[in-house]
Short mmCIF file of C-alpha atoms and ligand atoms in Angstrom, two decimals:
data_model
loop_
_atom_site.label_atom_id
_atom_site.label_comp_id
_atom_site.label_asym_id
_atom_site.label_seq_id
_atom_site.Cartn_x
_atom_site.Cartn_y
_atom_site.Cartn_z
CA UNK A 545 -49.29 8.85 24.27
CA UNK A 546 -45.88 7.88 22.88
CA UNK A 547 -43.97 10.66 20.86
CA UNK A 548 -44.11 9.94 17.22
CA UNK A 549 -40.74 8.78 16.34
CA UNK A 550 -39.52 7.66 12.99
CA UNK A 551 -39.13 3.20 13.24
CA UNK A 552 -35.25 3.01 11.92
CA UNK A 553 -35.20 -0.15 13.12
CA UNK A 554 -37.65 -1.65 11.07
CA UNK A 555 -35.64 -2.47 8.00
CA UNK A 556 -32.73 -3.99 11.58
CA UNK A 557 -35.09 -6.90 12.43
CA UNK A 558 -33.54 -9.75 10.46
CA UNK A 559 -30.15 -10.92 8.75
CA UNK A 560 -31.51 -10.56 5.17
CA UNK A 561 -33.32 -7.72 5.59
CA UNK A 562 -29.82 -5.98 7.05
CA UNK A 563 -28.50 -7.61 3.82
CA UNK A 564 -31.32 -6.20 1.66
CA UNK A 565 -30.10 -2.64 2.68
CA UNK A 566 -26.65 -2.79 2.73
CA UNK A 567 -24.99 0.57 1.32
CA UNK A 568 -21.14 -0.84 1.45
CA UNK A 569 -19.70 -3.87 0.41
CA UNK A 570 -16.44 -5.14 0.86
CA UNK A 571 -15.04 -8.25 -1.77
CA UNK A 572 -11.78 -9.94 -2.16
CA UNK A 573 -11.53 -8.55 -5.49
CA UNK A 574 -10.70 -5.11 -3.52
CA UNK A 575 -8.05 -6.00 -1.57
CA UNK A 576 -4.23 -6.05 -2.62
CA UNK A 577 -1.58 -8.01 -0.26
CA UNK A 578 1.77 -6.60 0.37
CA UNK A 579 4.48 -8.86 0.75
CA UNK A 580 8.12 -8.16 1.70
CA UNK A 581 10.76 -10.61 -0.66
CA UNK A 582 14.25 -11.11 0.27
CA UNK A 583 17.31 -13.27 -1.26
CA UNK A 584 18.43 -16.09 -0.18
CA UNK A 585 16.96 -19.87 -0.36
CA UNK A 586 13.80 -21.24 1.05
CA UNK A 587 13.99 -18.69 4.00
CA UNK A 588 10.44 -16.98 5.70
CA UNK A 589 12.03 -14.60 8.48
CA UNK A 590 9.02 -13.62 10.46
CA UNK A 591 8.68 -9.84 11.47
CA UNK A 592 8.15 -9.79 15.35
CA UNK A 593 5.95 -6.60 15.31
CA UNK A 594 3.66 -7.99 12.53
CA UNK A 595 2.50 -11.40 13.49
CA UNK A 596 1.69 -13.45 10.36
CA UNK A 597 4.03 -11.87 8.40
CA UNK A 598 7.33 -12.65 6.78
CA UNK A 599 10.03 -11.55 5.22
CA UNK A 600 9.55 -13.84 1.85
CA UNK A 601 12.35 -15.45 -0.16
CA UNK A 602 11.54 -15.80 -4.03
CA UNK A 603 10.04 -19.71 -3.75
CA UNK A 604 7.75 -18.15 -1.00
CA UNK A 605 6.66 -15.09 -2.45
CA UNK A 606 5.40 -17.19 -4.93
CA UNK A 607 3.66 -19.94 -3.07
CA UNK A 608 2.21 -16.97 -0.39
CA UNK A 609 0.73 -15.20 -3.94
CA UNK A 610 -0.63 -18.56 -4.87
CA UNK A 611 -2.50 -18.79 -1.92
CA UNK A 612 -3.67 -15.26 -1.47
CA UNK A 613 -4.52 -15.65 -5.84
CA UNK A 614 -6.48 -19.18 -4.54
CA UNK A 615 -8.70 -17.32 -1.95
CA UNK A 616 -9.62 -14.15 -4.46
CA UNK A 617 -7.20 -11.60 -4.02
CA UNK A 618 -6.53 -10.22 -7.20
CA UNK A 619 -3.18 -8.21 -6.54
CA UNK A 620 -0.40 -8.54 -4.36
CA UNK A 621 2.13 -5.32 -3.65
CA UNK A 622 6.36 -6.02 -3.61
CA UNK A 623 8.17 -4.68 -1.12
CA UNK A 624 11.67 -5.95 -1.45
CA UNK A 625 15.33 -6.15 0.75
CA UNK A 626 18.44 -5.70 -1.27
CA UNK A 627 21.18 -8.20 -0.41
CA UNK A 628 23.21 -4.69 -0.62
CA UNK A 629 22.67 -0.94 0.03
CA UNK A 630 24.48 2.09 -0.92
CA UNK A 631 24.19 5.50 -1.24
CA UNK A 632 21.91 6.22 -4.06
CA UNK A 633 20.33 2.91 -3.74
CA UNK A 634 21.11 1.48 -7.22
CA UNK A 635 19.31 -2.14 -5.69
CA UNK A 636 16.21 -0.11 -7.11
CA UNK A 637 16.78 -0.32 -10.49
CA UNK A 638 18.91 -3.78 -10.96
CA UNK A 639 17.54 -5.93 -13.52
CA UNK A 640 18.27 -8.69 -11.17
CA UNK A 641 17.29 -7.34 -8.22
CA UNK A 642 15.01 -9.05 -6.35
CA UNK A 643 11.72 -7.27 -6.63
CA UNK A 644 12.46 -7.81 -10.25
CA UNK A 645 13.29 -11.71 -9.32
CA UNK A 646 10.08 -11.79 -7.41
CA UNK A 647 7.90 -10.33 -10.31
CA UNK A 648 9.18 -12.89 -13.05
CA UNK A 649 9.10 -15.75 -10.74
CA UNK A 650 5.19 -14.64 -9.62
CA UNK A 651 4.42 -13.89 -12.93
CA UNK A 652 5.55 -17.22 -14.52
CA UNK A 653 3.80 -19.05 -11.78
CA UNK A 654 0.63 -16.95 -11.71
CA UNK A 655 -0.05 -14.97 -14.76
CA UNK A 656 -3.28 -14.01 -14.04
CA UNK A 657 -2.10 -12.52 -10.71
CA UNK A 658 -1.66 -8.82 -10.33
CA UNK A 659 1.67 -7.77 -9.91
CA UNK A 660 2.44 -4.13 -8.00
CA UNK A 661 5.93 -3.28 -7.47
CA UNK A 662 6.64 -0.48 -4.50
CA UNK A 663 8.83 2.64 -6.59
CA UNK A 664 10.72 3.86 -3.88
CA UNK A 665 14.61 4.21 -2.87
CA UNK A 666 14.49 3.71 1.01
CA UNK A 667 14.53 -0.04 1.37
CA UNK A 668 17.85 0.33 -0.86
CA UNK A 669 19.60 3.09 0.11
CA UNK A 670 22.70 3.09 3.19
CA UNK A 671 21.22 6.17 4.69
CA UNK A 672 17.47 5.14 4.51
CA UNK A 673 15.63 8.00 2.88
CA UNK A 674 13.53 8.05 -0.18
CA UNK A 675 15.50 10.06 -2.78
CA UNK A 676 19.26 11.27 -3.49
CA UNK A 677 20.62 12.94 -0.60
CA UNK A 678 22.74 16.53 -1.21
CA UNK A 679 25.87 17.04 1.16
CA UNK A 680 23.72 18.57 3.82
CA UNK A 681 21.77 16.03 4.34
CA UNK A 682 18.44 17.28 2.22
CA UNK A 683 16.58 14.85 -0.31
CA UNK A 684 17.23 16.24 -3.30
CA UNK A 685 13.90 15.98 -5.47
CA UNK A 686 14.61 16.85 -9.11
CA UNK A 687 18.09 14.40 -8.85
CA UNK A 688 15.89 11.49 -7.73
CA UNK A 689 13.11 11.76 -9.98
CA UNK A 690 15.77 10.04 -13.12
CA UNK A 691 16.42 7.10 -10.22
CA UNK A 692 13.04 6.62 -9.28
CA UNK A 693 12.04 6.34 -13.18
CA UNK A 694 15.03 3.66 -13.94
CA UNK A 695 13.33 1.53 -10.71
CA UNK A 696 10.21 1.82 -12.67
CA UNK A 697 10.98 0.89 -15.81
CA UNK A 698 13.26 -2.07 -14.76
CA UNK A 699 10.23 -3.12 -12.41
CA UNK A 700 7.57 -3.58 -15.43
CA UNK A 701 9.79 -4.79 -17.96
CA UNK A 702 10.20 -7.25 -15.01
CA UNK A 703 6.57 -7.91 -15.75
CA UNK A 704 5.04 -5.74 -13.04
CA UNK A 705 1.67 -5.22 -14.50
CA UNK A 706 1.19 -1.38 -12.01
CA UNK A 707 3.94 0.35 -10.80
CA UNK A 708 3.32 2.45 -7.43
CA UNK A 709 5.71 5.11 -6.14
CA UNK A 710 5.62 5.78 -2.78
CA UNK A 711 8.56 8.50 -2.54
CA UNK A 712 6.77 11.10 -2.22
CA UNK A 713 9.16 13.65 -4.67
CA UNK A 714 7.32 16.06 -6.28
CA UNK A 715 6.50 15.40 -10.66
CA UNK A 716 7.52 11.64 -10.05
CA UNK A 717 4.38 10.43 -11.83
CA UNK A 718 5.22 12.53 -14.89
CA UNK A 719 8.75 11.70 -14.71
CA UNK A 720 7.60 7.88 -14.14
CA UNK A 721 5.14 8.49 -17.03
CA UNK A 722 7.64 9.99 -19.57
CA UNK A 723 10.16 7.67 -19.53
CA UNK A 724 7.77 4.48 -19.09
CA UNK A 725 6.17 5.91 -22.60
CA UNK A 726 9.69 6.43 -23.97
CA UNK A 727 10.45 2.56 -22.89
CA UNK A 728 7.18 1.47 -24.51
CA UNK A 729 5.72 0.37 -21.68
CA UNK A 730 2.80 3.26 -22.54
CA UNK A 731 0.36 0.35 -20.98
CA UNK A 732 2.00 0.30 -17.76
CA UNK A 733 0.02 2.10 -15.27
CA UNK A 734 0.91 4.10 -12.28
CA UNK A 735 -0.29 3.68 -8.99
CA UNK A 736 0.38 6.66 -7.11
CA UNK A 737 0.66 6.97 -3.55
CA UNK A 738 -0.58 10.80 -3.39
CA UNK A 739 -0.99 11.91 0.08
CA UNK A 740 1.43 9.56 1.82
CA UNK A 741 1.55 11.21 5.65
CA UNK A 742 5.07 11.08 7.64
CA UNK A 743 3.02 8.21 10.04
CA UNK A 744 4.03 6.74 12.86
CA UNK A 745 2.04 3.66 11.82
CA UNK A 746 4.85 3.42 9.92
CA UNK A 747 6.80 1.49 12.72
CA UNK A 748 6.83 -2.28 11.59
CA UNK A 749 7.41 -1.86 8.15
CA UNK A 750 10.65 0.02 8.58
CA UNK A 751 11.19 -3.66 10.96
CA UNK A 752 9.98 -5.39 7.86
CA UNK A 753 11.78 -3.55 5.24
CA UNK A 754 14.71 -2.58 7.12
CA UNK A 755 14.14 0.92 5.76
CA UNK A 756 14.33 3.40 8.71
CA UNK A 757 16.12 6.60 8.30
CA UNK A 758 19.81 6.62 9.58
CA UNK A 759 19.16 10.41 10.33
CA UNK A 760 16.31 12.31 10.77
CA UNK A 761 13.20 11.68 9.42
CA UNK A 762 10.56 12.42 6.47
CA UNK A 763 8.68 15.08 7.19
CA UNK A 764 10.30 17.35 4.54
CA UNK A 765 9.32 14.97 2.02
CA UNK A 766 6.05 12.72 2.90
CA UNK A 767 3.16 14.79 4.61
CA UNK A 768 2.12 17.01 7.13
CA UNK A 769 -0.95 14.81 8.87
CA UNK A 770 -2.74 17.73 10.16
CA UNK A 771 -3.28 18.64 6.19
CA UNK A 772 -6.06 17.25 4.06
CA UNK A 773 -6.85 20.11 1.51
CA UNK A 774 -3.27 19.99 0.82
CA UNK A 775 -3.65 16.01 0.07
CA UNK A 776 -6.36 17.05 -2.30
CA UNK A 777 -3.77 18.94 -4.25
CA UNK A 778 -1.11 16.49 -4.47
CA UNK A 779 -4.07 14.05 -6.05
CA UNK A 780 -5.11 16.38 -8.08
CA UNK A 781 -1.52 17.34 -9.56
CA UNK A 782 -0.91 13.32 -9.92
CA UNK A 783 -3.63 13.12 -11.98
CA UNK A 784 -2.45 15.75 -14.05
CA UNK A 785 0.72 14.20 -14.32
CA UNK A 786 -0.65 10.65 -15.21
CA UNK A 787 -1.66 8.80 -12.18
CA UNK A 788 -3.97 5.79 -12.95
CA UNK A 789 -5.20 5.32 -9.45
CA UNK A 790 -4.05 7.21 -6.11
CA UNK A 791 -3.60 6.49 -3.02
CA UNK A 792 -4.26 7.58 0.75
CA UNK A 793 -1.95 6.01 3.16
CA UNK A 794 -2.47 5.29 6.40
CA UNK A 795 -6.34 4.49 6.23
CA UNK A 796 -7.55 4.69 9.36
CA UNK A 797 -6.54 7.60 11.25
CA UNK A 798 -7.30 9.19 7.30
CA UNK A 799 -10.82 8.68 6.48
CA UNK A 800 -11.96 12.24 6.04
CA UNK A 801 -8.87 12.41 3.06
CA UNK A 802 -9.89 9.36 1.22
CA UNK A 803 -13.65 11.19 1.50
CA UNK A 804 -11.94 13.92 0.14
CA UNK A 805 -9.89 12.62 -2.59
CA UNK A 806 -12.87 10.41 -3.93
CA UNK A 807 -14.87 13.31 -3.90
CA UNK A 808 -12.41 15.77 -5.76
CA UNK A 809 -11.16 13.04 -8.55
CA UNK A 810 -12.59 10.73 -10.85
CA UNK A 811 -10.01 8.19 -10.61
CA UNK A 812 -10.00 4.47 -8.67
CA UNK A 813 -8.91 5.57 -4.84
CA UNK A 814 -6.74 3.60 -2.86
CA UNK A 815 -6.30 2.94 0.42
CA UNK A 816 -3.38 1.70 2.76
CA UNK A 817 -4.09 -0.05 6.09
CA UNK A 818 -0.93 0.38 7.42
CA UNK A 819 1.69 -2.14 8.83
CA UNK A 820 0.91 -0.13 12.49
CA UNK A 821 -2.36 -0.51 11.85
CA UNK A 822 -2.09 -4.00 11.21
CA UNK A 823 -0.25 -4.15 14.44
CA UNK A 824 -2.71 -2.67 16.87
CA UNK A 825 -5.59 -4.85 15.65
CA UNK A 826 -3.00 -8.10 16.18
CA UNK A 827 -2.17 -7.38 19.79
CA UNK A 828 -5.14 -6.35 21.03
CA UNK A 829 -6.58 -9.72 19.66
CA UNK A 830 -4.09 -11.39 21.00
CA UNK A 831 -4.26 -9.82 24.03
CA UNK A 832 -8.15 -10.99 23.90
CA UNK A 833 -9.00 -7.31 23.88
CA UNK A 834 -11.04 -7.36 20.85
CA UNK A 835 -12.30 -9.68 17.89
CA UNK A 836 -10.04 -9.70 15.38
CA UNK A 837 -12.29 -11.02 12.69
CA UNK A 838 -15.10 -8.85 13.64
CA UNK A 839 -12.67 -5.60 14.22
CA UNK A 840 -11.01 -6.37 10.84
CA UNK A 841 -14.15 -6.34 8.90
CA UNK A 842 -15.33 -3.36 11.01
CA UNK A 843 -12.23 -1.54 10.29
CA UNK A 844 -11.81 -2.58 6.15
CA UNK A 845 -15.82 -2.31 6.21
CA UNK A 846 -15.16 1.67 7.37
CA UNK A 847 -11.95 2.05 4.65
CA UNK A 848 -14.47 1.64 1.71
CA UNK A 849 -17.15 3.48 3.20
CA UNK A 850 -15.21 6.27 3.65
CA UNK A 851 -14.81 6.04 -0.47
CA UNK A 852 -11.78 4.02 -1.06
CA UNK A 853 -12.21 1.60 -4.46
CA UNK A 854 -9.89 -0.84 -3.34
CA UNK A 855 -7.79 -1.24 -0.09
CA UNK A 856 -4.56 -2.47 0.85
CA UNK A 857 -4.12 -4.92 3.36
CA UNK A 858 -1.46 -7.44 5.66
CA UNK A 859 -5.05 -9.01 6.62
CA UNK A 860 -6.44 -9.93 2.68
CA UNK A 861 -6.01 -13.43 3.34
CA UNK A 862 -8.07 -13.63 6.19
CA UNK A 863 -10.37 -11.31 4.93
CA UNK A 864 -10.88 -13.24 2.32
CA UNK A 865 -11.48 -16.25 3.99
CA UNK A 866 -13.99 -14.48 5.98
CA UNK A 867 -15.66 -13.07 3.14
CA UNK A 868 -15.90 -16.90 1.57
C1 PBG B 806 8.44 3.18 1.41
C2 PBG B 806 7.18 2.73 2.03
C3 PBG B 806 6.78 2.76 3.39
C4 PBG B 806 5.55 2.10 3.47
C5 PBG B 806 5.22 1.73 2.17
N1 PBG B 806 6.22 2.17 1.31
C6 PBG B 806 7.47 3.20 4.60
C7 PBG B 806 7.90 4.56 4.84
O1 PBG B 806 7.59 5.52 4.11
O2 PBG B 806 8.62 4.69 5.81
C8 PBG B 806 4.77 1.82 4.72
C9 PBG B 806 3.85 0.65 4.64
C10 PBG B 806 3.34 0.18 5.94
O3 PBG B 806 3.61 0.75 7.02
O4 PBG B 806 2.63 -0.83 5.92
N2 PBG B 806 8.63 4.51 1.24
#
């Protein structure tokens, strides 16, 4: 006489019954797509750690958007290289600069397109940290919260249609808020990337985005990863200060914080699948040590289980091609 066991794998037997019970689903209309724009003419400089991806010049940024726009990704995210850096990393916040560039050419090409622009001073500044520095060295918060604003504000009247600092100062979304309201850009809204965590997934962006810290590193700015409750609180005070939607960033190594932030706020939750992220699932497929469709869809599949609204992704082209 067997022992009476419970049949789980009833509802397992077929494809559509699988389908039938399906508790997550994962769309195109979920996933944002970063891309990195840079000066110059007709140029794609491809970034050797992050196979598949390029450093974009304007003409294409646009036609990549197009593409990613043609398959059903609603957004894409704007990372951009300054043809120059200095110290306080007034690239940011250049009307011409050429995130702004970017946005107006994307814009005029794809107005239906979501446009997010990246608010953050380390892709501009000599000395490769997110905010002002003081003489010693330290990020100084309060002095960088008036630069970060400016980058905002140039960035939608650009046309970006969300604006999403990633700094990691502390009151940046009300500062962001306050003076996009006092620009009348009161529609604007603000992605916030809450509980950023000083990652070593990092890695290839700072290749990408040429953004790596001449000195030291963030950890007295972006997050402790050992620290979710405390990634609770910074979501909570962002939505206090104005955040739209936040953000949890890296995904992956994370899950138990997105959990946690989509169970202590009421707002959309975001979710970053990091450039290292992206990386590891690359090699190993190319090193035929794993699917990469399969692991991709496994991994994104996991992202918005774990409560994340929309995630974003190098791989939202191929995703959604898969998802076709
Ligand atoms: C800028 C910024 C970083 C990323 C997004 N915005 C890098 C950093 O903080 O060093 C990382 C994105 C990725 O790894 O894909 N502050």
């Amino acid at each position: 006489m067997a022992f009476p066991h419970t049949r789980l794998r009833r509802l397992r037997q077929s494809g559509v019954l699988r389908d039938l019970v399906r508790e997550t689903e994962l769309r195109a209309s979920q996933l944002v797509y970063p891309l990195f724009v840079e000066h110059g003419l007709d140029r794609r400089t491809p970034i050797e750690s992050m196979p598949g991806v390029d450093r974009l010049s304007i003409n294409h940024a646009v036609e990549e958007a197009a593409e990613a726009a043609g398959l059903g990704v609603p957004a894409v995210l704007l990372f951009g290289i300054p043809a120059a850096k200095d110290d306080e990393g007034s690239g940011a916040w250049d009307d011409e600069g050429v995130v702004q560039l970017a946005t107006r050419a994307i814009k005029e090409a794809l107005p239906d397109l979501l446009v997010i622009t990246d608010v953050c001073l380390c892709e501009y500044t000599t000395h490769g940290h997110c905010g002002r520095l003081r003489d010693d060295g330290s990020v100084d918060n309060d002095s960088s919260l008036e630069l970060l604003a400016r980058t905002a504000v140039s960035q939608a009247r650009a046309g970006a249609d969300v604006v999403a600092p990633s700094d990691m100062m502390d009151g940046r979304v009300g500062a962001l808020r306050a003076e996009l309201d006092a620009e009348g850009l009161a529609d604007t809204p603000i992605l916030s990337y809450s509980a950023k965590f000083a990652s070593a997934f990092y890695g290839p962006f700072r290749e990408a985005a040429d953004s790596t810290p001449a000195f030291g590193d963030r950890r007295a700015y972006q997050m402790d990863p050992a620290n979710a409750r405390e990634a609770v609180r910074e979501a909570l005070l962002d939505v206090e200060e104005g955040a739209d939607m936040v953000m949890v960033k890296p995904a992956l190594p994370y899950l138990d914080v997105v959990r946690a932030v989509r169970e202590a706020t009421l707002v959309p939750v975001c979710a970053y699948n990091v450039s290292g992220e992206y990386a590891m699932v690359k090699a190993a497929a190319a090193a035929g040590y794993l699917d990469e469709r399969a692991g991709v869809l496994e991994a994104l599949t996991g992202i918005r289980r774990a409560g994340a609204d929309v995630i974003v992704t190098y791989h939202a082209k191929d995703v959604a091609r898969w998802l076709r």
